[in-house]
Coordinates of C-alpha atoms and ligand atoms in Angstrom, one line a residue:
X268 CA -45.9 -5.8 70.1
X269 CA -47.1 -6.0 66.9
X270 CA -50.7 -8.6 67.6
X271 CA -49.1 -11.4 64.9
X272 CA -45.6 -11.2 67.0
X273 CA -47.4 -14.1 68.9
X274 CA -45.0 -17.4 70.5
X275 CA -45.2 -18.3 66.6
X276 CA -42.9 -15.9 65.4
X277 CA -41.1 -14.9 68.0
X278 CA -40.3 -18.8 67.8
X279 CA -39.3 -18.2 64.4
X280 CA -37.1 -15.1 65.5
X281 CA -35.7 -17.2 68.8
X282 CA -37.1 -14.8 71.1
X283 CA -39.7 -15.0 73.5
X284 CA -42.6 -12.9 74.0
X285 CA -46.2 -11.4 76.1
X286 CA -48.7 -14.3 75.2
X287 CA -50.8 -12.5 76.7
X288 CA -51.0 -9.7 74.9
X289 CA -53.9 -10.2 72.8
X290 CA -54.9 -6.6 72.3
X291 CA -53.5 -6.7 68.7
X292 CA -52.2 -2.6 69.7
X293 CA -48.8 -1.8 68.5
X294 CA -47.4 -1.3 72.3
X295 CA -44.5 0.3 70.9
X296 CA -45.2 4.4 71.3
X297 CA -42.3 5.8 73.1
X298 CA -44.4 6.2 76.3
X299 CA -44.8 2.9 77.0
X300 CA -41.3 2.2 76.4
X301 CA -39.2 0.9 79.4
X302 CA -35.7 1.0 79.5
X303 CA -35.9 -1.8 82.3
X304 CA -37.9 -4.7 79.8
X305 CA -36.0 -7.8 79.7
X306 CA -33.6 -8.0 76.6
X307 CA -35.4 -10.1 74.7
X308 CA -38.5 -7.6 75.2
X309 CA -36.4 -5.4 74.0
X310 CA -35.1 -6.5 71.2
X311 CA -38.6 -7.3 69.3
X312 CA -39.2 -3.4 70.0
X313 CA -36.3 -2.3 68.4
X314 CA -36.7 -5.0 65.4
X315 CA -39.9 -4.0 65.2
X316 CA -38.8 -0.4 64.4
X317 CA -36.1 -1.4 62.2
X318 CA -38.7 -3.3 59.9
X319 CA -41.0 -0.5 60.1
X320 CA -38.9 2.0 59.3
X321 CA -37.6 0.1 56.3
X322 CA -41.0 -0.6 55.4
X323 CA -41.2 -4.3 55.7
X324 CA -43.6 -6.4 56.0
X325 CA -43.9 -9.9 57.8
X326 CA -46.1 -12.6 57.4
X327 CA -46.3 -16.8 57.9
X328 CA -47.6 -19.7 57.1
X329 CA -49.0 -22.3 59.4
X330 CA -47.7 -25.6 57.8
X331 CA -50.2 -27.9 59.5
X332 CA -53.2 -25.4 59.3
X333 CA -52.1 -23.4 56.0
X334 CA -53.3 -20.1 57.9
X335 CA -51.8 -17.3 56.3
X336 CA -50.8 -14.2 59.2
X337 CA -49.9 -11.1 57.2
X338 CA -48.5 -8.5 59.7
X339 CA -50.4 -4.8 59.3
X340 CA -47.2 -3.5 57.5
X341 CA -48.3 -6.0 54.7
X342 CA -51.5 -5.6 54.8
X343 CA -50.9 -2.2 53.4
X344 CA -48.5 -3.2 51.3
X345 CA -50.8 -5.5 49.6
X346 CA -53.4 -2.2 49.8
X347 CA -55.3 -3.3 52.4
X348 CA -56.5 -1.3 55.3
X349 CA -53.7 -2.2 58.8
X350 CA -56.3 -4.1 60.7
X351 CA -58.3 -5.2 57.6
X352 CA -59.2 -8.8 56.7
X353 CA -56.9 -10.6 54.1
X354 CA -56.3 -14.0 53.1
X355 CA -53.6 -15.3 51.3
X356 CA -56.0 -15.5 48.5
X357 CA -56.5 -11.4 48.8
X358 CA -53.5 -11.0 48.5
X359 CA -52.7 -12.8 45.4
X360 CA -55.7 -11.3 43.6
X361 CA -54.0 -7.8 43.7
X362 CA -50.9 -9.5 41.4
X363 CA -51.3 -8.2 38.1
X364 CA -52.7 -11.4 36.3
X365 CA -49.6 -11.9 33.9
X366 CA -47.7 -12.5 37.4
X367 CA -49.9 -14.1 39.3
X368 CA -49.9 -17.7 38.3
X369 CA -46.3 -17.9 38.7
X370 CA -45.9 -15.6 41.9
X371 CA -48.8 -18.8 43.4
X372 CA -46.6 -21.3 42.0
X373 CA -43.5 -20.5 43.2
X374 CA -44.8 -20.2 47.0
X375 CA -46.6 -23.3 46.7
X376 CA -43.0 -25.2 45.5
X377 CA -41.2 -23.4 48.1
X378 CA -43.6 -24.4 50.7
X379 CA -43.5 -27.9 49.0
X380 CA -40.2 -28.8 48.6
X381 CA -39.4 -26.2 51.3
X382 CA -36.6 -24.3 49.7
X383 CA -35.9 -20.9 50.1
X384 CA -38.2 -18.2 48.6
X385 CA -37.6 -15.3 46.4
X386 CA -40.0 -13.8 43.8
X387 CA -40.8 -10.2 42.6
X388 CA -44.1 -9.2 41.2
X389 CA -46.5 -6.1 40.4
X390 CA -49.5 -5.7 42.1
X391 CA -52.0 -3.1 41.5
X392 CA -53.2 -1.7 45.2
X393 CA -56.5 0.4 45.8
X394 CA -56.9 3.6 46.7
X395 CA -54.1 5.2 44.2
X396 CA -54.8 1.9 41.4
X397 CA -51.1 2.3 40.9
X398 CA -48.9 -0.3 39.8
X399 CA -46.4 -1.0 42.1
X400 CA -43.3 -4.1 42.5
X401 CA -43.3 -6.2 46.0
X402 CA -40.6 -8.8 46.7
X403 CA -41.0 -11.7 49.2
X404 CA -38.1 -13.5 50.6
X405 CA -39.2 -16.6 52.8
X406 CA -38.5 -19.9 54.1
X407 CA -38.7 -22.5 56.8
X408 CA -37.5 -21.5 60.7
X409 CA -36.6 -25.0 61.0
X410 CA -36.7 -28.5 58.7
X411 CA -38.9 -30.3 61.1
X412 CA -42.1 -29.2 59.7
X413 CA -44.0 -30.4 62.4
X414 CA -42.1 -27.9 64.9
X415 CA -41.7 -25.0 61.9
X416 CA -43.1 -22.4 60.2
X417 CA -42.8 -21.1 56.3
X418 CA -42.5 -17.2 57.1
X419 CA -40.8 -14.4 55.4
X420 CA -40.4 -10.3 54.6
X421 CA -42.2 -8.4 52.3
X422 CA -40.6 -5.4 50.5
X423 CA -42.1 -2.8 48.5
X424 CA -39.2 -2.9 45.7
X425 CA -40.5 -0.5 43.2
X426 CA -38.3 2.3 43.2
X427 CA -35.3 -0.4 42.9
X428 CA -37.9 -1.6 39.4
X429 CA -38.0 1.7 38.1
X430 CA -34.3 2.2 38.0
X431 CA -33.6 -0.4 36.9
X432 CA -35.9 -0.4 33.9
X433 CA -34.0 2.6 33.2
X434 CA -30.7 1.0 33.0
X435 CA -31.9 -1.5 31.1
X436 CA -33.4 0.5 28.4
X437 CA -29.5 2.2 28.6
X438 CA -28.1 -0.9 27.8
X439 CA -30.7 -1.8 25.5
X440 CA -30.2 1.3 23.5
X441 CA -26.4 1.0 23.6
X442 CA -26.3 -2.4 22.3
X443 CA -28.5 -1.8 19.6
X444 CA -26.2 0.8 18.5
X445 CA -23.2 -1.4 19.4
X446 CA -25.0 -4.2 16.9
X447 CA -25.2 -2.1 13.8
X448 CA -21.5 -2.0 13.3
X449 CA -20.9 -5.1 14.3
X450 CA -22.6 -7.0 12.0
X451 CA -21.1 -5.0 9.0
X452 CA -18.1 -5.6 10.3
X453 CA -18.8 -9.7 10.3
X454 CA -20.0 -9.7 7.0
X455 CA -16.5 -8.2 5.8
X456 CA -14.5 -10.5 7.6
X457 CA -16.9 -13.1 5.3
X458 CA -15.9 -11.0 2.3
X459 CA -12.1 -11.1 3.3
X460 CA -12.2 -14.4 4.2
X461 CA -13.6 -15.7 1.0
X462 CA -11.3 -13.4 -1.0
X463 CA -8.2 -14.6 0.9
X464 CA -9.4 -18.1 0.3
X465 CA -9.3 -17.4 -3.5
X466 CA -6.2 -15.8 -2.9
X467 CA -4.9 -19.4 -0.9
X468 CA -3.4 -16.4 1.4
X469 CA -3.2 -18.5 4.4
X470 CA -2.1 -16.2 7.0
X471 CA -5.2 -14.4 6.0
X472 CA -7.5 -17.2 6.6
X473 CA -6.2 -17.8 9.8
X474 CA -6.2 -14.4 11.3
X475 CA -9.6 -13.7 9.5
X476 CA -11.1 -17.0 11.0
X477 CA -9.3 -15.7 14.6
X478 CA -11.4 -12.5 14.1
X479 CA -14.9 -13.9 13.4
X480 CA -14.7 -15.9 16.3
X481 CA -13.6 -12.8 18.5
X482 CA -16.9 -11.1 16.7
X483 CA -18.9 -14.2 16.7
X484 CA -18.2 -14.2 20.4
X485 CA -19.0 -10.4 20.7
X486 CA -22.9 -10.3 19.0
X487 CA -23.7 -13.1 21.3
X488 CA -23.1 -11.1 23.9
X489 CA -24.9 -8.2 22.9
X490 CA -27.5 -9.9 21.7
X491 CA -28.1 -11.5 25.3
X492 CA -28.0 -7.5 26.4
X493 CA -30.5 -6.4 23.9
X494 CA -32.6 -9.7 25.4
X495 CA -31.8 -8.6 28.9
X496 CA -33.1 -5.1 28.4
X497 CA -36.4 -6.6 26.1
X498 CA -36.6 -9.0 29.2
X499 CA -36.4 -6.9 32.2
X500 CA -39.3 -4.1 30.5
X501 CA -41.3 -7.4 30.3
X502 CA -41.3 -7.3 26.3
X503 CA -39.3 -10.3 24.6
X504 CA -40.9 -10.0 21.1
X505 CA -41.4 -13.6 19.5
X506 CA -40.7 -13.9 15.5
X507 CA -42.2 -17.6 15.3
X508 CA -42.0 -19.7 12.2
X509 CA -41.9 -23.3 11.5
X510 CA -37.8 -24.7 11.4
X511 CA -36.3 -28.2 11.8
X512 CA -34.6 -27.8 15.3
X513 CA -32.6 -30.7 14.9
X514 CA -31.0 -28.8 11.7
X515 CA -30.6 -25.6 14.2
X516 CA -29.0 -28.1 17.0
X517 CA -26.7 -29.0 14.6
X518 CA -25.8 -25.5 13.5
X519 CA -25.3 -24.5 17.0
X520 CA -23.1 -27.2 17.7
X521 CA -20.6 -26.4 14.9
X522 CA -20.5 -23.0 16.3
X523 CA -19.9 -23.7 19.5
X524 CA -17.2 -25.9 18.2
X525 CA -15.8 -23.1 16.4
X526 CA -15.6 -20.9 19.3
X527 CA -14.9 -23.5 22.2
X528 CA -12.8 -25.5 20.8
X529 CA -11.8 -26.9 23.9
X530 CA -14.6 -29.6 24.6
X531 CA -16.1 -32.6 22.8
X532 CA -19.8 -32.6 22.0
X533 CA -21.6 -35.4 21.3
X534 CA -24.6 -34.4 19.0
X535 CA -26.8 -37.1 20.0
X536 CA -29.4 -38.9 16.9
X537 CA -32.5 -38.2 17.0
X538 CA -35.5 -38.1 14.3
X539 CA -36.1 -34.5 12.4
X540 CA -38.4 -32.2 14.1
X541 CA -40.3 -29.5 13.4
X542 CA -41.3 -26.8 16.0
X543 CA -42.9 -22.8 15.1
X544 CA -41.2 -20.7 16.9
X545 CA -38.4 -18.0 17.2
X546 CA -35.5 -19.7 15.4
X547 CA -33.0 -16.7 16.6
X548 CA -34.2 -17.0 19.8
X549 CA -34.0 -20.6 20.5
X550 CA -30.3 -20.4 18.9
X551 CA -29.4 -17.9 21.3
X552 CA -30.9 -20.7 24.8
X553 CA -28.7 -23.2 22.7
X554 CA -25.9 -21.4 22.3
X555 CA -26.0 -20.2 26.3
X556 CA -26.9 -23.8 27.5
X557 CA -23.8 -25.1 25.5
X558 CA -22.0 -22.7 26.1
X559 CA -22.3 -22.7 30.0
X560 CA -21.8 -26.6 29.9
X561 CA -18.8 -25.9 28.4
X562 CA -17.6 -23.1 30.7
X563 CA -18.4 -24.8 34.1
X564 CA -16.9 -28.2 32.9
X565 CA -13.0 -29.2 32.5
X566 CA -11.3 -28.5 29.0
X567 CA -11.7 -32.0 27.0
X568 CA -15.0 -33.3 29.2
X569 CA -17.9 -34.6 27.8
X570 CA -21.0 -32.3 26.5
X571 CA -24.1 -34.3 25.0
X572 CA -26.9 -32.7 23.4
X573 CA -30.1 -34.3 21.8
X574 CA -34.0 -34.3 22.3
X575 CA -36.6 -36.6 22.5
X576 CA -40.2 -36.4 21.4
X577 CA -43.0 -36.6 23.7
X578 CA -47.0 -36.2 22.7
X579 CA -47.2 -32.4 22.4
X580 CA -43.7 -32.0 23.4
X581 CA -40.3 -32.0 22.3
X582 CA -37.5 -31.9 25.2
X583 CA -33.7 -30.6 24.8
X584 CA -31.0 -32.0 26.9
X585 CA -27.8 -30.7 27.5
X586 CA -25.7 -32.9 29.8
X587 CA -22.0 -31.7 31.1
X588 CA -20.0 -33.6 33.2
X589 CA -18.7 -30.6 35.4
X590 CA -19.2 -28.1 38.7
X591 CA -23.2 -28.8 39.0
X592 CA -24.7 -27.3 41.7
X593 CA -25.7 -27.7 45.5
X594 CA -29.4 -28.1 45.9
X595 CA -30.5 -24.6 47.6
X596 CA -28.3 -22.5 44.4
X597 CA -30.8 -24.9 41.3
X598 CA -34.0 -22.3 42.4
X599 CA -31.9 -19.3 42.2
X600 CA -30.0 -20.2 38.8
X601 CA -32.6 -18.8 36.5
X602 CA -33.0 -15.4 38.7
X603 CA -31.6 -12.3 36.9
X604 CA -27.8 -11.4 37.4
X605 CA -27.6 -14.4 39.9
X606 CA -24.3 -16.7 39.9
X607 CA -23.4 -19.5 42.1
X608 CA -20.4 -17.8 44.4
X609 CA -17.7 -20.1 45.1
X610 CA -13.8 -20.8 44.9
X611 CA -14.3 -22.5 41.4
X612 CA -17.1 -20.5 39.9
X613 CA -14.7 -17.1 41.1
X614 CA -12.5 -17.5 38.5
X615 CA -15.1 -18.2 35.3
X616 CA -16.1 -14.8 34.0
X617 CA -20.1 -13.9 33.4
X618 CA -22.9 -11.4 33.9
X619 CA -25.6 -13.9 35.2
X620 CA -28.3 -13.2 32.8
X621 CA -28.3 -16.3 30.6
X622 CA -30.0 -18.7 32.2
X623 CA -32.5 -16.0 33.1
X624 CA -33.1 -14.9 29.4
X625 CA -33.0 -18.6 28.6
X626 CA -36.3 -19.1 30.8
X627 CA -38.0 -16.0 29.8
X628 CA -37.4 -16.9 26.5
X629 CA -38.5 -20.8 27.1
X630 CA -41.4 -19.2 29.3
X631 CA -43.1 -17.0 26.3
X632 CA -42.9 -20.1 24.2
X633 CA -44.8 -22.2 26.6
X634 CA -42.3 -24.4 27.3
X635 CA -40.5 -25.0 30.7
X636 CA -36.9 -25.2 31.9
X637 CA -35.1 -26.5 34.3
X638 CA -32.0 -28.3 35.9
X639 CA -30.9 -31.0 37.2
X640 CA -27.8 -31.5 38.9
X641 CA -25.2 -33.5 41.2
X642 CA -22.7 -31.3 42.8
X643 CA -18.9 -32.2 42.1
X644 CA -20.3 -35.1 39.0
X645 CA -22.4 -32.4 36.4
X646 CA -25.5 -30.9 35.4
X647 CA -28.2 -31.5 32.8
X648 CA -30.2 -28.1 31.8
X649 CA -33.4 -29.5 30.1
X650 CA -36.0 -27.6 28.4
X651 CA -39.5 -28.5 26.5
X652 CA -41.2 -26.4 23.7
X653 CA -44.8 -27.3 22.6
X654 CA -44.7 -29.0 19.2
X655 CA -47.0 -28.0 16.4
Ligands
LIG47 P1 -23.1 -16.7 33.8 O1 -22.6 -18.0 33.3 O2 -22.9 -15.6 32.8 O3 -22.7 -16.4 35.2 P2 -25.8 -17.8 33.7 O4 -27.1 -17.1 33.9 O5 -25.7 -18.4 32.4 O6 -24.7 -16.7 33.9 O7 -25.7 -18.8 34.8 C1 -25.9 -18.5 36.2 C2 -25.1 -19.3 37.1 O8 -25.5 -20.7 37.1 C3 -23.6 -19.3 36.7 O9 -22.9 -18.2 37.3 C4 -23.2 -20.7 37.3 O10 -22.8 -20.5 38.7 C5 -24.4 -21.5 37.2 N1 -24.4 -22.4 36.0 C6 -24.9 -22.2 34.8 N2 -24.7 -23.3 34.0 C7 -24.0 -24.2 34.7 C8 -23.5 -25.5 34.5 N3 -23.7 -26.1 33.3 N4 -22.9 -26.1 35.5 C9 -22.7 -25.6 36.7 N5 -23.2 -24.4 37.0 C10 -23.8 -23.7 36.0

């Protein structure tokens, strides 16, 4: 067995294994394997295979002790020699730094709150110093932390990176080209729709106003592509200047209005604020938090907006009185292309990518995001940004 496949695991797995096996030797070769073993015996072998072939890695986490047991597969994923040394810390050094922070926080939350773990990051390993993309998936074998441990897989994912960075430059180059047009074409229906109004033609004004909204409604969603592809190659490029946000909120609103005019949206008062940063891109995490409130909620309920200001921070709130969402979906809601499965959500159409361009673009402002949220009674999406 592999010499971390101690009780520990294999209590984590529900099988039992050798204790006594201490020798730390993969026993595996085929010469040493016997047909007559016990099944459970038998099934670590074969497991053991199966992760090895699909080169996975395994490690856990002591609760009570914090010790960190990396199996040898992730050793050498992580770079290290199979039987050499390494600490959690070791581990985490190899993160390229950009990553690293976050990849530390979001094991020490899931191990605090213990929720369910899943984060992608680059590391750059010795001998070949290339860079390459790990994913860990984890959690807790049990709740009773006393009787539990946080353990997981380790994947090397970067093959799965790299084509995917080539779709999204695809889409990113497609939408680009999709946007060109598209925005001529909005600033004639502007044209047409002033002329008709001159005109008082007012069929025109109607169907002119039906098509802005369809186009309106069309460069948001390229836009979020062109963010999505800017996001995913790690390159969301900030235009920052100083605007009043509660003039923005208020823009955004209106629009929103225009094209959902299904709900009512109570713009709640607050002081004028200033805050540098990308005014287009902050329109565009208003327009998806609104716009998501308004989606997951029941024609004619309730969507509040407003802000208050803290010492160096002013935070957004947008507060729906619809779906929410169960407790182990709120960690997941801000991963890329992830939506909550379900018999009501089935029917709502989306790609999953706003929430997750709405914390990367949050994220290269400074700020932070998050949700929270009772299932069946709503959800409140809250962000901050730094103010001047
Ligand atoms: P999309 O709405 O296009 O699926 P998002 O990234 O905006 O993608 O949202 C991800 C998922 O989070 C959604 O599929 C939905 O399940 C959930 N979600 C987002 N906003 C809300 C909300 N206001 N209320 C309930 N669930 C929400």
């Amino acid at each position: 067995m592999m010499c971390f496949l101690n009780k520990v695991f294999c209590s984590t797995l529900h099988l039992r294994v050798d204790m006594n096996n201490q020798s730390g030797v993969n026993e595996f070769p085929d010469e040493n394997y016997n047909p007559d073993l016990p099944e459970p015996f038998k099934a670590i072998d074969i497991a053991e295979i199966a992760l090895d072939s699909a080169n996975v890695g395994i490690w856990i986490i002591d609760p009570v002790s914090r010790k960190f047991l990396p199996s040898e597969r992730t050793r050498e994923l992580f770079g290290f020699l199979p039987k050499e040394d390494m600490s959690f810390e070791d581990a985490m050094l190899k993160v390229v730094v950009k990553h690293r922070k976050s990849a530390v926080e979001a094991i020490e939350n899931a191990f605090r709150k213990q929720h369910a773990l899943y984060i992608e990051f680059p590391i750059v390993a010795v001998p070949d110093h290339k860079q390459k993309w790990l994913s860990v998936t984890g959690g807790f074998s049990s709740p009773n932390v006393g009787n539990s441990y946080f353990s997981g897989i380790i994947m090397d994912i970067t093959e799965q990176k790299q084509s995917d960075l080539r779709r999204s430059k695809f889409i990113g180059m497609v939408s680009h080209e999709l946007k060109t047009p598209l925005t001529a074409l909005k600033a004639y229906v502007q044209m047409l729709n002033n002329w008709a109004k001159k005109q008082k033609d007012n069929f025109s004004i109607g169907a002119l106003s039906k098509v802005d909204k369809q186009v309106k409604k069309m460069l948001n969603m390229i836009n979020s592509l062109l963010n999505l592809s800017g996001a995913e190659a790690g390159k969301i490029h900030l235009n920052k200047e100083e605007f009043r946000l509660d003039t923005l909120i208020n823009e955004v609103v209106e629009e929103t209005l225009f094209i959902t005019a299904t709900h009512h949206i109570v713009n709640a008062p607050s002081e004028a604020v200033t805050v540098n940063a990308d005014r287009e891109k902050i329109e565009q995490v208003l327009v998806n938090l609104l716009s998501n409130a308004a989606k997951y909620s029941d024609k004619s309920a309730e969507i509040e907006i407003g802000y208050v200001l803290h010492d160096t921070t002013v935070e957004v709130s947008v507060i729906d009185q619809g779906l929410g969402v169960e407790p182990p979906e709120i960690e997941k809601l801000f991963l890329p292309h992830y939506r909550v499965e379900s018999k009501e959500t089935e029917k709502i159409a989306g790609f999953g990518i706003g929430l997750y361009l709405c914390a990367e673009i949050i994220n290269r402002h400074h700020g932070k995001i998050w949700v929270e949220s009772k299932p069946g009674k709503g959800s409140t999406f809250k962000f901050t940004l730094p103010l001047n």
